[in-house]
CSV table of C-alpha atoms in Angstrom, one decimal:
chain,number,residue,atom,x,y,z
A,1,UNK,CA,-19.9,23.0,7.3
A,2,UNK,CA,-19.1,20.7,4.6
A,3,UNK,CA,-17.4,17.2,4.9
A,4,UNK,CA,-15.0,18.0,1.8
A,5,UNK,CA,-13.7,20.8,4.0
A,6,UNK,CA,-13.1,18.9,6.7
A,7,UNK,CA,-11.2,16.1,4.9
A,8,UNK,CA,-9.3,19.1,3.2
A,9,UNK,CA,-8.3,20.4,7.1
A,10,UNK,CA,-7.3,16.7,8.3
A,11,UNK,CA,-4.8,16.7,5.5
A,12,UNK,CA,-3.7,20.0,6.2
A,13,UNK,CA,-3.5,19.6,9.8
A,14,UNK,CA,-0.8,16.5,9.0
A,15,UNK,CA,1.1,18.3,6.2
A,16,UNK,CA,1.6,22.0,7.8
A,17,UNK,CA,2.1,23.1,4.3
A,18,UNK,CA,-0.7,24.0,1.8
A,19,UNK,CA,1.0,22.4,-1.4
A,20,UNK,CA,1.9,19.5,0.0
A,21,UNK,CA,-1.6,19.2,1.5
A,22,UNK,CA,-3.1,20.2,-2.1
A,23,UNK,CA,-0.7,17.4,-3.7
A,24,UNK,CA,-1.4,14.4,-1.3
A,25,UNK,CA,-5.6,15.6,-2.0
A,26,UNK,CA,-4.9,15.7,-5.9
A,27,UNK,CA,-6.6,19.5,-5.8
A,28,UNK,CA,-5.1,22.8,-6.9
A,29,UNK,CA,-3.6,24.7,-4.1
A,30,UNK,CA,-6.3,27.5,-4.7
A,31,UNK,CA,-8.7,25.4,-4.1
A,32,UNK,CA,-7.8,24.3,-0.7
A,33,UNK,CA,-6.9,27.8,0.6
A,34,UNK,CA,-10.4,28.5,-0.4
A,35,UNK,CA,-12.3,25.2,1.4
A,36,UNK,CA,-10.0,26.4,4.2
A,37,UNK,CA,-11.2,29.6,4.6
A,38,UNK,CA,-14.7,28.8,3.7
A,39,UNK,CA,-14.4,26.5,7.0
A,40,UNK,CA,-13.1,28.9,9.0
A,41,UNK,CA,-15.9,31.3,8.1
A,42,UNK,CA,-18.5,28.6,9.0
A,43,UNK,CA,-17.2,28.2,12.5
A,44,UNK,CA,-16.6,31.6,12.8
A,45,UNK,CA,-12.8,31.4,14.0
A,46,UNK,CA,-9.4,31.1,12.6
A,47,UNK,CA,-8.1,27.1,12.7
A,48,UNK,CA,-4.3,28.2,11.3
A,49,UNK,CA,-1.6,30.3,11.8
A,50,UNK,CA,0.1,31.4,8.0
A,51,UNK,CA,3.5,32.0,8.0
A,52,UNK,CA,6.0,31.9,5.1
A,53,UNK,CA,7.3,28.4,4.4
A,54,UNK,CA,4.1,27.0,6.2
A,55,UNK,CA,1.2,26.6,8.6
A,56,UNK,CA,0.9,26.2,12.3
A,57,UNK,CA,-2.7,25.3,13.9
A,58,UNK,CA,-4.2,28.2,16.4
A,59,UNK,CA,-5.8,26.3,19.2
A,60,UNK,CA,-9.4,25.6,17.6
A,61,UNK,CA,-7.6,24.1,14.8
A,62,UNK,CA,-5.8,21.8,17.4
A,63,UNK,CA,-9.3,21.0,18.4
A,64,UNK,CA,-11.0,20.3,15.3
A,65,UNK,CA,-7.7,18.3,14.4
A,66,UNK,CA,-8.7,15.8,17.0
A,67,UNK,CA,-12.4,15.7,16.5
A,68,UNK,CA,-13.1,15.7,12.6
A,69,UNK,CA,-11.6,12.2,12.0
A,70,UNK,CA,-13.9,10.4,13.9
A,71,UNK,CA,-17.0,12.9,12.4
A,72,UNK,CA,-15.9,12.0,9.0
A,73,UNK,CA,-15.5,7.7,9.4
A,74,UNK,CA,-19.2,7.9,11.7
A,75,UNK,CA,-20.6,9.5,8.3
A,76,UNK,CA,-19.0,7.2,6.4
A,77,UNK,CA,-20.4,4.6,8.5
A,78,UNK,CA,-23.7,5.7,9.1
A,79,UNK,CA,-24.2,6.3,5.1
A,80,UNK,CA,-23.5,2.2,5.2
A,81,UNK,CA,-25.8,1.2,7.2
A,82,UNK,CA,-28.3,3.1,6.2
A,83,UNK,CA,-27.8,1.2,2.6
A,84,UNK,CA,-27.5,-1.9,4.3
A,85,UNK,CA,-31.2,-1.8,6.1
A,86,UNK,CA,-32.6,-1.2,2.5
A,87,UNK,CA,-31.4,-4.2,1.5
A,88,UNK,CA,-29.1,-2.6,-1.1
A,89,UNK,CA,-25.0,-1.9,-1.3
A,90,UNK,CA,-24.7,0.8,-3.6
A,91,UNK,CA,-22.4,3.6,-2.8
A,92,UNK,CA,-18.4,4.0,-3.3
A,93,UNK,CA,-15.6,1.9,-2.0
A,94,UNK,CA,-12.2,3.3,-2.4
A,95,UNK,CA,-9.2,1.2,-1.3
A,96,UNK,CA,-5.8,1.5,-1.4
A,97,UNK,CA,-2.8,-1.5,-2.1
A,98,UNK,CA,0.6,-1.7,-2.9
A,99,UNK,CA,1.8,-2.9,-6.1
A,100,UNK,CA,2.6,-6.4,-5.3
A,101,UNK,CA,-0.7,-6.9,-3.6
A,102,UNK,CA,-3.1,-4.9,-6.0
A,103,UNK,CA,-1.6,-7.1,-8.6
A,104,UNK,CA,-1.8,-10.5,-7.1
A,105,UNK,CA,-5.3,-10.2,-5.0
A,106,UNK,CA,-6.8,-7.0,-5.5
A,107,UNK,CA,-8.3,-7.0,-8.8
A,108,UNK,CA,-9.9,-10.3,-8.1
A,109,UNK,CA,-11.5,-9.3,-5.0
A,110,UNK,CA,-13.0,-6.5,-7.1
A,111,UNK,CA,-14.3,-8.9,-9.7
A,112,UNK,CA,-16.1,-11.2,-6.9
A,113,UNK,CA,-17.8,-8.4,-5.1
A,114,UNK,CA,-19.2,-6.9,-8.3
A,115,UNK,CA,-20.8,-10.4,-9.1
A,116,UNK,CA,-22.7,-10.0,-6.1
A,117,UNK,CA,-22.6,-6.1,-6.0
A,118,UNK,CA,-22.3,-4.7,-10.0
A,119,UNK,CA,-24.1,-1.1,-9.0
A,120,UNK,CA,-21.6,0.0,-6.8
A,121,UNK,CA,-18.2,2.2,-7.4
A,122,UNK,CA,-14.9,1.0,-6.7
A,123,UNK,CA,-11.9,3.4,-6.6
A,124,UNK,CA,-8.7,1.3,-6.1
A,125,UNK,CA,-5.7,3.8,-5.7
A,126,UNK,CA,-2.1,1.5,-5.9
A,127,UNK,CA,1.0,3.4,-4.3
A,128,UNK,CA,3.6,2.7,-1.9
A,129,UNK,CA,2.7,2.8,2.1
A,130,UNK,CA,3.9,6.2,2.3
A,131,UNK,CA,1.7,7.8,0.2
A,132,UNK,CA,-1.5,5.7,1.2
A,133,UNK,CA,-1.1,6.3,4.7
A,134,UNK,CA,-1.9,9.8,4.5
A,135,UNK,CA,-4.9,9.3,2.8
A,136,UNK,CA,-6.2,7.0,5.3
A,137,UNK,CA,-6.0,8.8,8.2
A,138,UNK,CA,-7.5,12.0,5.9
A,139,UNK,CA,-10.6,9.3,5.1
A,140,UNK,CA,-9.6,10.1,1.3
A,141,UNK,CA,-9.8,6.0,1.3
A,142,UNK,CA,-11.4,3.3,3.5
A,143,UNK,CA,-8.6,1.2,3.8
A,144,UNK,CA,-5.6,-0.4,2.3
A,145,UNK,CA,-3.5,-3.3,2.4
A,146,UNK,CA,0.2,-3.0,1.9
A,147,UNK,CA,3.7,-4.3,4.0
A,148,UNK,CA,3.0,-3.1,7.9
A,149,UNK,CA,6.7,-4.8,8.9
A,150,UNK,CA,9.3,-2.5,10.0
A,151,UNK,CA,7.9,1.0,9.4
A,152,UNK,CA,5.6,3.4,11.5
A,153,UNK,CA,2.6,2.3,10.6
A,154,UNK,CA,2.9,-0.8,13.6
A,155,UNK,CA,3.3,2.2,16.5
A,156,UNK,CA,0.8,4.6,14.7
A,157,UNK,CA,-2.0,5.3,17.5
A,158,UNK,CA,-4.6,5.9,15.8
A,159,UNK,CA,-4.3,2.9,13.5
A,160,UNK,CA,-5.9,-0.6,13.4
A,161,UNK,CA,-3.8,-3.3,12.0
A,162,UNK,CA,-5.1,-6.6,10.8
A,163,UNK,CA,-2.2,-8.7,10.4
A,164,UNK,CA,-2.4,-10.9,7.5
A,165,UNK,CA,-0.4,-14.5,7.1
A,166,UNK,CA,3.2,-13.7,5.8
A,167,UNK,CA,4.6,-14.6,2.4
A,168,UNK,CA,8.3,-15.5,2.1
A,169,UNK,CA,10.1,-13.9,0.0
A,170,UNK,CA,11.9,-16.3,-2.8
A,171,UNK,CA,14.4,-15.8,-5.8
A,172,UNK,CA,12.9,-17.1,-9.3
A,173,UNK,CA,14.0,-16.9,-12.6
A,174,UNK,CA,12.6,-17.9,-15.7
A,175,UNK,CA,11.8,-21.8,-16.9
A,176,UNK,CA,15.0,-22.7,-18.9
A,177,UNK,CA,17.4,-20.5,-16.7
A,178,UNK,CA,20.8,-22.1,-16.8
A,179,UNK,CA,20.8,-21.2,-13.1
A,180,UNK,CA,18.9,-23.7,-12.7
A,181,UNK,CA,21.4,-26.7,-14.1
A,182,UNK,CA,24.2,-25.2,-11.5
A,183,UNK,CA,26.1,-27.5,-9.1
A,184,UNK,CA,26.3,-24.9,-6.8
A,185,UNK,CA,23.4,-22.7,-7.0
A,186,UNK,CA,24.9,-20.2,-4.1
A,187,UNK,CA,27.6,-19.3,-5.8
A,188,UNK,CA,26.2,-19.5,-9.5
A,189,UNK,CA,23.7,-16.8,-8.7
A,190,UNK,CA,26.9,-14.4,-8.3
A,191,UNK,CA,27.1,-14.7,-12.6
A,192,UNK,CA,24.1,-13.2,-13.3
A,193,UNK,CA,22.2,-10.0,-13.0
A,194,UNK,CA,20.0,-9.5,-10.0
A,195,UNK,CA,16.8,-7.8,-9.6
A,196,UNK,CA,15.6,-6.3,-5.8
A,197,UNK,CA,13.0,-3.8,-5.2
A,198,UNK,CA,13.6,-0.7,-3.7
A,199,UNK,CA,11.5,-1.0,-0.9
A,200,UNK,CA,13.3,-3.9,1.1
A,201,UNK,CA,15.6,-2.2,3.8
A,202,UNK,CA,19.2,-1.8,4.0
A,203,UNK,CA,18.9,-4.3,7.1
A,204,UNK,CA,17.3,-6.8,5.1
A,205,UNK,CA,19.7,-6.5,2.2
A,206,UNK,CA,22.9,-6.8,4.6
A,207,UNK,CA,21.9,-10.2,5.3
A,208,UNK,CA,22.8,-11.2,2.3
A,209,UNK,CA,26.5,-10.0,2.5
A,210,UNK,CA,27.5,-8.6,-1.0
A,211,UNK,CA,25.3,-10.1,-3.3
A,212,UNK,CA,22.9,-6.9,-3.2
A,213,UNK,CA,26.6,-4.6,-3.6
A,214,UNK,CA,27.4,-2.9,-6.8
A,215,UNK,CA,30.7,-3.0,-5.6
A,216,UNK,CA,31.6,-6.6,-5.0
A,217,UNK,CA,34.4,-7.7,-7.5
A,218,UNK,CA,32.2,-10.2,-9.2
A,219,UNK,CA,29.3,-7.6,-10.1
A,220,UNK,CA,27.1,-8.9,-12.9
A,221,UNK,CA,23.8,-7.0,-13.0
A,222,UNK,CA,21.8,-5.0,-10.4
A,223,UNK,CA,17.7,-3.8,-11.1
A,224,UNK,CA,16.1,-2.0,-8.2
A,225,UNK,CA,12.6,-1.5,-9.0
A,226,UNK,CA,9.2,-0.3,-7.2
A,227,UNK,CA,6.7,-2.6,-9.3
A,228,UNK,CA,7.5,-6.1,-10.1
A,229,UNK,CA,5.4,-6.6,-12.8
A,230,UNK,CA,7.9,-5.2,-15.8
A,231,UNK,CA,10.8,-7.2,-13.8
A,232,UNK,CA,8.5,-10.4,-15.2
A,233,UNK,CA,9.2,-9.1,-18.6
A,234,UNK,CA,12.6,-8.5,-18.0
A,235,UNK,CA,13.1,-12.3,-16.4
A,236,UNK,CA,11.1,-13.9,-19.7
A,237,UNK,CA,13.5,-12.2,-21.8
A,238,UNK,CA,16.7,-12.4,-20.5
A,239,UNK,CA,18.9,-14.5,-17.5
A,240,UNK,CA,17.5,-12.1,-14.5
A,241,UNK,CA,17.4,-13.2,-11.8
A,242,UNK,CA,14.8,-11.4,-8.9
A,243,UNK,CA,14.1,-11.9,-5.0
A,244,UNK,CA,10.1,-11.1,-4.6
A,245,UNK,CA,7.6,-12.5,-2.0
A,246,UNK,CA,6.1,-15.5,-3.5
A,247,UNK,CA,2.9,-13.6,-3.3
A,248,UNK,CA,3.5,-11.8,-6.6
A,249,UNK,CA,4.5,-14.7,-9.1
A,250,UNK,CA,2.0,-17.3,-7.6
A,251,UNK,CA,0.5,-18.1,-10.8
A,252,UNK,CA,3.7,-17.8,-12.7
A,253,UNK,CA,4.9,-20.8,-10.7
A,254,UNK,CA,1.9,-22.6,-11.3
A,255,UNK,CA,1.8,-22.6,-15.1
A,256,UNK,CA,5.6,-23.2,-14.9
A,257,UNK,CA,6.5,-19.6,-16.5
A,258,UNK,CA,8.9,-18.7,-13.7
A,259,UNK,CA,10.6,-21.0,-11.2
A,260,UNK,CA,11.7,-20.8,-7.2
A,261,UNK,CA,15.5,-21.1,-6.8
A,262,UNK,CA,16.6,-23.1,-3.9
A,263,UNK,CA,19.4,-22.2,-2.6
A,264,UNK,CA,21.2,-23.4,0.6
A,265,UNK,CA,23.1,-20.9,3.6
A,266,UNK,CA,20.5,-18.1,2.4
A,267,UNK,CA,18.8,-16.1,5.4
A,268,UNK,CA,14.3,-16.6,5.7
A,269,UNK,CA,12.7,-13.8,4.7
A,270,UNK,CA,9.5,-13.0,5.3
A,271,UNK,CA,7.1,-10.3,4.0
A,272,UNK,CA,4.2,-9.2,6.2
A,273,UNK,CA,1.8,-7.7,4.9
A,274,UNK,CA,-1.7,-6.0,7.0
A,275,UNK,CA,-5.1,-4.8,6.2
A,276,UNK,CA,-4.5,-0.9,7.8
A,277,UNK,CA,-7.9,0.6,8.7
A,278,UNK,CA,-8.3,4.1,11.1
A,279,UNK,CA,-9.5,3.0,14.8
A,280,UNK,CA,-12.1,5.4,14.3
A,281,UNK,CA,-13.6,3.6,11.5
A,282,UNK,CA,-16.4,1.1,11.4
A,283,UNK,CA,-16.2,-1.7,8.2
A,284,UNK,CA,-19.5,-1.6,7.5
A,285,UNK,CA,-21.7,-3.1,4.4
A,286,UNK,CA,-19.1,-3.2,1.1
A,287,UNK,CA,-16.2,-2.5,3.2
A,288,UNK,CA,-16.9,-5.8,5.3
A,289,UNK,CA,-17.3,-7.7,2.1
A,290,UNK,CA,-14.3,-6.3,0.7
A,291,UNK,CA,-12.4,-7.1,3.6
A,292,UNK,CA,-14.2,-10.8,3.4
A,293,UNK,CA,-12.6,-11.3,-0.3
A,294,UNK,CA,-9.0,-9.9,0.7
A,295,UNK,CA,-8.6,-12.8,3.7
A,296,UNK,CA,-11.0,-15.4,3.3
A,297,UNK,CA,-11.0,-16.2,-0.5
A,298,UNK,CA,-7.9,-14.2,-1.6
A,299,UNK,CA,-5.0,-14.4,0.5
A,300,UNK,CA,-5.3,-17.5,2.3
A,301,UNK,CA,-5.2,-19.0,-1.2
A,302,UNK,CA,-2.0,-17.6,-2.4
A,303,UNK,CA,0.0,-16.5,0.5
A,304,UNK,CA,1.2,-20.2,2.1
């Protein structure tokens, strides 16, 4: 029995359908039928039921379901410590983020370890929560940091959360702005377009009344968008204006390229972001440092 098989079955077990599965693992469809049934030969039953539109599990697939996850992180662990006693961190590290955070903290982290660890391999994969959590609990990744606040991931049993500080979530615009001249800042900010991302929920975005509505009467702009670094671009060039946690234009404020709006009557948001690791999992030797660089040295630094 091979552990590639196994991570194949965990996602399989979650998805209940074999091309989904095969997209979420990056592999050809083919190829997981076969590490499937290459599985099922080596334990010498059937693990899943195949019907048209789908999978179900047959009762020793319900049982390998709940014992291959911890299997696969105590390898995972035991290959770590192993490397550790030699006095020696070599091996692969593959984390997940989502944008904001890979772009403010992540690639910094990255550079620090390798100063002290340069013969290791670092897989970073950047995607929404959504997609990342499914790799996690398939052990396809060790780990990722991304917004925990208002979604499933905070009631997920099998996962442990480390909560990190919250960011608030400003509006900015670019030095210059003639926003930032306005008597009346709260309703100036009507004039001109507005940039949101995607991901903030309706129930956030009602707090601001209209302002977020293509319908209101005194529409000037809207930009929804999953990555904020093009909206950047799109603020240095033009008079967009964008509501982001502070997190993500951190050095932008310091050399004076983009500036907070402060603006009076407007509700306190705040993003929460969290370090999301399986309970099953031990952080052991470059996943502990990694973990080291995201809190200690990264994001205490920029998140206040």
């Amino acid at each position: 029995m091979e552990l590639r098989h196994l991570r194949h079955f965990i996602v399989l077990a979650q998805q209940l359908n074999y091309q989904q599965a095969a997209n979420v693992l990056n592999i050809a469809q083919p190829s997981l039928s076969r590490s499937i049934q290459k599985l099922e030969s080596s334990l010498g039953v059937q693990l899943v039921n195949r019907c048209h539109g789908g999978i179900s599990l047959t009762p020793y697939g319900e049982l390998l379901s709940q014992r291959a996850e911890p299997i696969i992180s105590s390898v995972s662990a035991l290959h770590q410590d192993i490397l550790s006693m030699q006095g020696r961190l070599q091996g692969e590290v593959v984390i997940g983020a989502s944008p904001i955070v890979a772009q403010a903290l992540v690639g910094e982290a990255i550079g620090r370890l390798l100063m002290r660890q340069p013969l290791v391999q670092i897989e970073i994969q950047v995607a929404h929560w959504s997609e990342l959590l499914p790799r996690l609990l398939a052990g396809n990744i060790g780990l990722f940091v991304a917004e925990v606040e208002d979604n499933i991931m905070v009631e997920h049993p099998d996962l442990a959360i480390l909560p990190l500080p919250a960011t608030a979530a400003v509006f900015c615009c670019r030095a210059g702005h003639p926003m930032l001249a306005a008597e009346w800042p709260e309703q100036a900010i009507r004039e001109y377009p507005l940039a949101v991302s995607r991901q903030l929920s309706q129930h956030v975005l009602n707090q601001f009344g209209d302002l977020f509505c293509a319908y209101r009467h005194d529409f000037s702009g809207l930009v929804r968008f999953d990555q904020f670094e093009p909206i950047k671009n799109s603020m240095w060039q033009s008079d967009l204006i964008a509501i982001t946690p502070r997190l993500a234009i951190t050095k932008e404020l310091a050399r004076g390229q983009l500036v907070e709006i402060e603006l009076a009557n407007m509700p306190a948001i705040q993003a929460q972001y969290g370090l999301v690791m399986t309970k099953h999992a031990q952080a052991t030797g470059l996943y502990q440092q990694i973990i080291h660089e995201l809190t200690t040295h990264g994001w205490l630094r920029v998140a206040a």
